[in-house]
Each structure stands twice: as C-alpha cells, then as structure tokens.
Amino acid sequence: MMTSLFSMFDPTAIFMMPLNWMLMMGTLIFLPIPMWKFNSQSLMLMNFLIKSLNKEFKALFSNTILIKGSTLLPLALFLMIMINNLSSNFPYNFCPSAHLVFSLALSIPVWSSIVMFYWTTLTKSMLAHLVPSGTPNMLMPLMVLIELTSNFIRPMALAVRLTANLIAGHLLMALLGNTFNPSSYFWLIILLLQTSFLMFELMVGLIQSYVFSVLMTLYSSEMS
C-alpha cells in the first residue's frame, strides 16, 4: 500500500543492494544486436533513428568544434534516456529518470567536461563570450557574472526539466489507475483514457530524451 503518490518513486533494496537502479543497465537488452544475416525490423528502425539524429546533430554543432565522433555523446545520451523513459511506463518497473540523482549525474559531468574542453582549447573565444559585443563599460563586470551564472545553471535546468516532466506524467498515470473499476458503468471510457494517456506518456518519454540531447548540443555549440 502506498503511503503517498510519491512513494512509487522510492527505490527499494534487498540485502543492501539497490536492485531498482540496476534496471538502468538491464535496459541494454532492448538494444537490437546485429547478429543475424539479415537485419531485423527493430535494428533497421534503430539505424534509421541514429542516422537521422546524426545528421541533425551535425547541423547543430559549430564548424570550429565539429570533428569526427562529435555526435557520439548526444546520440548515447538520447538512447540511454529514451530506453529508460519508455521502459518506466510499464508495470513493475522503476523510473530512474524521475530522480534528480539520475538526471544530474548525466548533465553535470557532461556539461563540466564540455566547458573544461572549451576553456582549454578555445580560451579566447570563451573569454569573448563572457562580454557580448556592444556592452557598455559600466556593465561589463555584471555581464561576466550573468554569463558565468547561466553556464552553471544550464545543466541543472536540463536535469530539472527531464525529472519534472516524468514525475508529472507518472503521477497522472497513478491517479488514473486508481479510478479504474471494472464493475462501474464507465469502465470502458476510463480504460480508453488510460490507454491514450499511456501512449501520450510514451511520446513524452521519447520527446524528453530528444530535448535533453538537443539542448545539450545547442548549449555546447553556443559557447564555441
């Protein structure tokens, strides 16, 4: 019995082992493996998705930092978040994306590595971005503080956006699930509403993984 709606997000442990968090690695089995002579439909769909996103991420990256393999990081983020988001909508599963521990552990290290790379390789460009062109001399120190603050806030905004959207969707699914009663006269309408909302949540999980990876790419290209 749940003490509150938010208790469904609580991770459980058996013998001091956080089994729920291990589901993040278990989702790797959903990735299609090219082990057959002919590609399966899931593998062709995955290849089409990766190729389409690769072209889009290449267009988002700046030409000054675009090298071979630059799109591997956003593609890996997209696939990991997408599989976790989609699998968490089914019963007896755990949603790691609804925890700030998961989203912050993705956004902060990736963003910190990007910022450190830019400051070590493109130092002049990074210093120029701290003060936009046309800024009055009196406002230059303030603009530097504002730009530095925005760089620190961006990974936290990405993490909060991902977590808040998934928490809201799962709470609504839990509320709709408690209203289902097969003996009522409106059970078919409630079932259709629950099914449609489940499909909507699957789309939200897909869109949020896309938004996370695209914004990470856009933020990094803006700094160069």
XYZ file of C-alpha atoms in Angstrom:
224
model
C 0.000 0.000 0.000
C 1.349 3.400 -0.944
C 1.551 5.965 1.837
C 1.543 8.726 -0.783
C 1.681 9.107 -4.538
C 5.366 9.978 -4.423
C 6.197 6.712 -2.668
C 6.028 4.927 -6.019
C 9.297 6.659 -6.917
C 11.090 5.296 -3.836
C 13.854 2.832 -4.749
C 13.921 -0.485 -2.912
C 16.904 -2.557 -1.795
C 17.326 -6.247 -0.963
C 20.341 -7.225 1.155
C 21.632 -3.653 0.829
C 21.648 -3.946 -2.958
C 19.730 -1.233 -4.886
C 18.065 -3.531 -7.362
C 15.873 -0.812 -8.846
C 18.841 1.212 -10.028
C 20.283 -1.875 -11.696
C 17.406 -1.690 -14.176
C 19.297 1.117 -15.895
C 21.797 -1.473 -17.087
C 19.103 -4.052 -17.744
C 17.567 -1.815 -20.391
C 20.584 -2.502 -22.601
C 18.965 -5.803 -23.565
C 16.379 -3.818 -25.520
C 19.065 -2.609 -27.920
C 18.964 -4.738 -31.081
C 22.125 -6.709 -31.763
C 23.322 -7.213 -35.385
C 23.989 -10.936 -35.024
C 21.865 -12.238 -37.893
C 22.486 -12.340 -41.610
C 19.541 -10.009 -42.283
C 18.694 -7.010 -40.170
C 15.572 -7.194 -38.047
C 12.881 -4.519 -38.125
C 13.956 -3.176 -34.719
C 17.564 -2.921 -35.882
C 16.557 -1.136 -39.096
C 14.416 1.268 -37.084
C 17.296 1.938 -34.690
C 19.733 2.521 -37.555
C 17.307 4.895 -39.254
C 16.835 6.802 -35.994
C 20.557 7.070 -35.339
C 21.344 8.212 -38.884
C 18.612 10.863 -38.799
C 19.751 12.191 -35.432
C 23.377 12.115 -36.525
C 22.592 14.438 -39.451
C 20.659 16.785 -37.177
C 23.366 16.914 -34.510
C 25.985 17.620 -37.153
C 23.980 20.638 -38.283
C 23.726 21.882 -34.693
C 27.436 21.652 -33.935
C 29.637 24.607 -34.728
C 32.197 24.166 -37.505
C 35.013 25.180 -35.153
C 34.480 22.137 -32.910
C 32.898 19.631 -35.302
C 35.247 16.678 -35.609
C 34.697 13.030 -36.367
C 32.828 11.452 -33.469
C 31.394 14.675 -32.032
C 27.836 13.366 -32.294
C 28.511 10.135 -30.372
C 27.915 11.764 -26.990
C 24.446 13.242 -27.718
C 23.436 10.043 -29.507
C 24.446 7.943 -26.489
C 22.563 10.298 -24.150
C 19.468 10.086 -26.336
C 19.445 6.285 -26.476
C 20.064 5.839 -22.746
C 17.399 8.315 -21.650
C 14.911 7.085 -24.262
C 15.140 3.436 -23.191
C 14.835 4.336 -19.502
C 11.876 6.633 -20.134
C 9.964 4.185 -22.303
C 10.549 1.148 -20.095
C 9.487 3.026 -16.948
C 5.899 3.379 -18.206
C 5.157 -0.318 -17.806
C 4.096 -2.049 -14.554
C 6.585 -3.378 -12.016
C 9.301 -1.166 -13.367
C 11.384 1.673 -11.957
C 11.771 5.170 -13.362
C 15.333 6.418 -12.732
C 14.700 9.473 -14.915
C 12.224 10.768 -12.324
C 15.064 11.268 -9.837
C 17.389 14.247 -9.829
C 20.231 11.891 -8.920
C 19.957 10.292 -12.347
C 19.465 13.445 -14.400
C 22.100 15.475 -12.551
C 24.579 12.604 -12.856
C 24.127 12.856 -16.625
C 24.004 16.614 -17.134
C 26.657 17.926 -14.717
C 29.609 15.655 -15.710
C 28.876 16.019 -19.438
C 28.468 19.782 -19.218
C 31.562 20.166 -16.997
C 33.692 18.198 -19.449
C 32.430 20.327 -22.358
C 33.162 23.565 -20.503
C 36.652 22.404 -19.478
C 37.391 21.369 -23.054
C 36.339 24.766 -24.398
C 38.293 26.716 -21.794
C 41.480 24.760 -22.501
C 41.262 24.763 -26.314
C 39.225 27.894 -27.147
C 40.244 30.236 -24.348
C 39.996 33.459 -26.364
C 36.568 32.555 -27.706
C 35.288 31.680 -24.227
C 36.555 34.975 -22.820
C 34.904 36.840 -25.689
C 31.562 35.163 -24.971
C 31.573 36.471 -21.412
C 31.137 40.034 -22.697
C 28.760 40.393 -25.700
C 29.659 42.953 -28.332
C 28.250 46.417 -27.723
C 28.138 46.087 -23.921
C 28.821 49.399 -22.113
C 31.953 49.538 -19.999
C 29.935 50.023 -16.828
C 28.008 46.776 -17.384
C 30.945 44.550 -18.353
C 31.584 43.135 -14.839
C 27.866 42.455 -14.435
C 27.655 40.716 -17.823
C 30.560 38.457 -16.879
C 28.727 37.366 -13.722
C 25.498 36.804 -15.653
C 27.199 34.687 -18.328
C 29.049 32.600 -15.745
C 25.839 32.068 -13.789
C 23.976 30.979 -16.917
C 26.696 28.438 -17.692
C 26.370 26.957 -14.201
C 22.561 26.864 -14.319
C 22.194 25.170 -17.710
C 22.923 21.563 -16.610
C 20.612 21.985 -13.609
C 17.834 23.299 -15.862
C 18.248 20.280 -18.147
C 18.041 17.895 -15.198
C 15.010 19.578 -13.617
C 13.161 19.684 -16.960
C 13.628 15.961 -17.524
C 12.715 14.969 -13.963
C 9.710 17.275 -13.595
C 8.056 16.133 -16.831
C 8.385 12.454 -15.960
C 7.205 12.934 -12.371
C 4.103 14.791 -13.549
C 3.253 12.125 -16.123
C 3.694 9.198 -13.740
C 1.620 10.896 -11.051
C -1.248 11.388 -13.502
C -0.989 7.764 -14.604
C -1.169 6.646 -10.975
C -4.234 8.811 -10.351
C -5.989 7.444 -13.434
C -5.077 3.889 -12.445
C -6.769 4.256 -9.064
C -10.037 5.312 -10.722
C -10.425 2.129 -12.787
C -13.276 -0.103 -11.582
C -14.466 -2.965 -13.846
C -17.873 -3.039 -12.140
C -18.686 0.577 -12.973
C -20.693 1.668 -15.993
C -17.880 3.869 -17.314
C -15.071 1.311 -17.175
C -14.640 1.292 -20.957
C -14.261 5.073 -21.099
C -11.742 5.022 -18.251
C -9.824 2.203 -19.962
C -9.660 4.182 -23.206
C -8.476 7.257 -21.303
C -5.777 5.266 -19.543
C -4.600 3.691 -22.788
C -4.490 7.019 -24.597
C -2.622 8.627 -21.710
C -0.126 5.745 -21.706
C 0.553 6.389 -25.390
C 0.920 10.074 -24.588
C 3.442 9.286 -21.853
C 5.439 7.130 -24.248
C 5.634 10.102 -26.592
C 6.638 12.368 -23.696
C 9.457 9.984 -22.756
C 10.688 9.978 -26.356
C 10.435 13.762 -26.693
C 12.171 14.457 -23.386
C 15.165 12.311 -24.353
C 15.341 14.185 -27.651
C 15.052 17.577 -25.916
C 17.784 16.698 -23.417
C 20.303 15.679 -26.083
C 19.431 18.524 -28.462
C 19.672 21.213 -25.781
C 22.989 19.812 -24.602
C 24.248 20.073 -28.188
C 22.843 23.584 -28.652
C 24.318 24.833 -25.392
C 27.734 23.475 -26.314
C 27.638 24.967 -29.819
C 26.625 28.378 -28.458
C 29.740 28.538 -26.309
C 32.172 27.927 -29.159
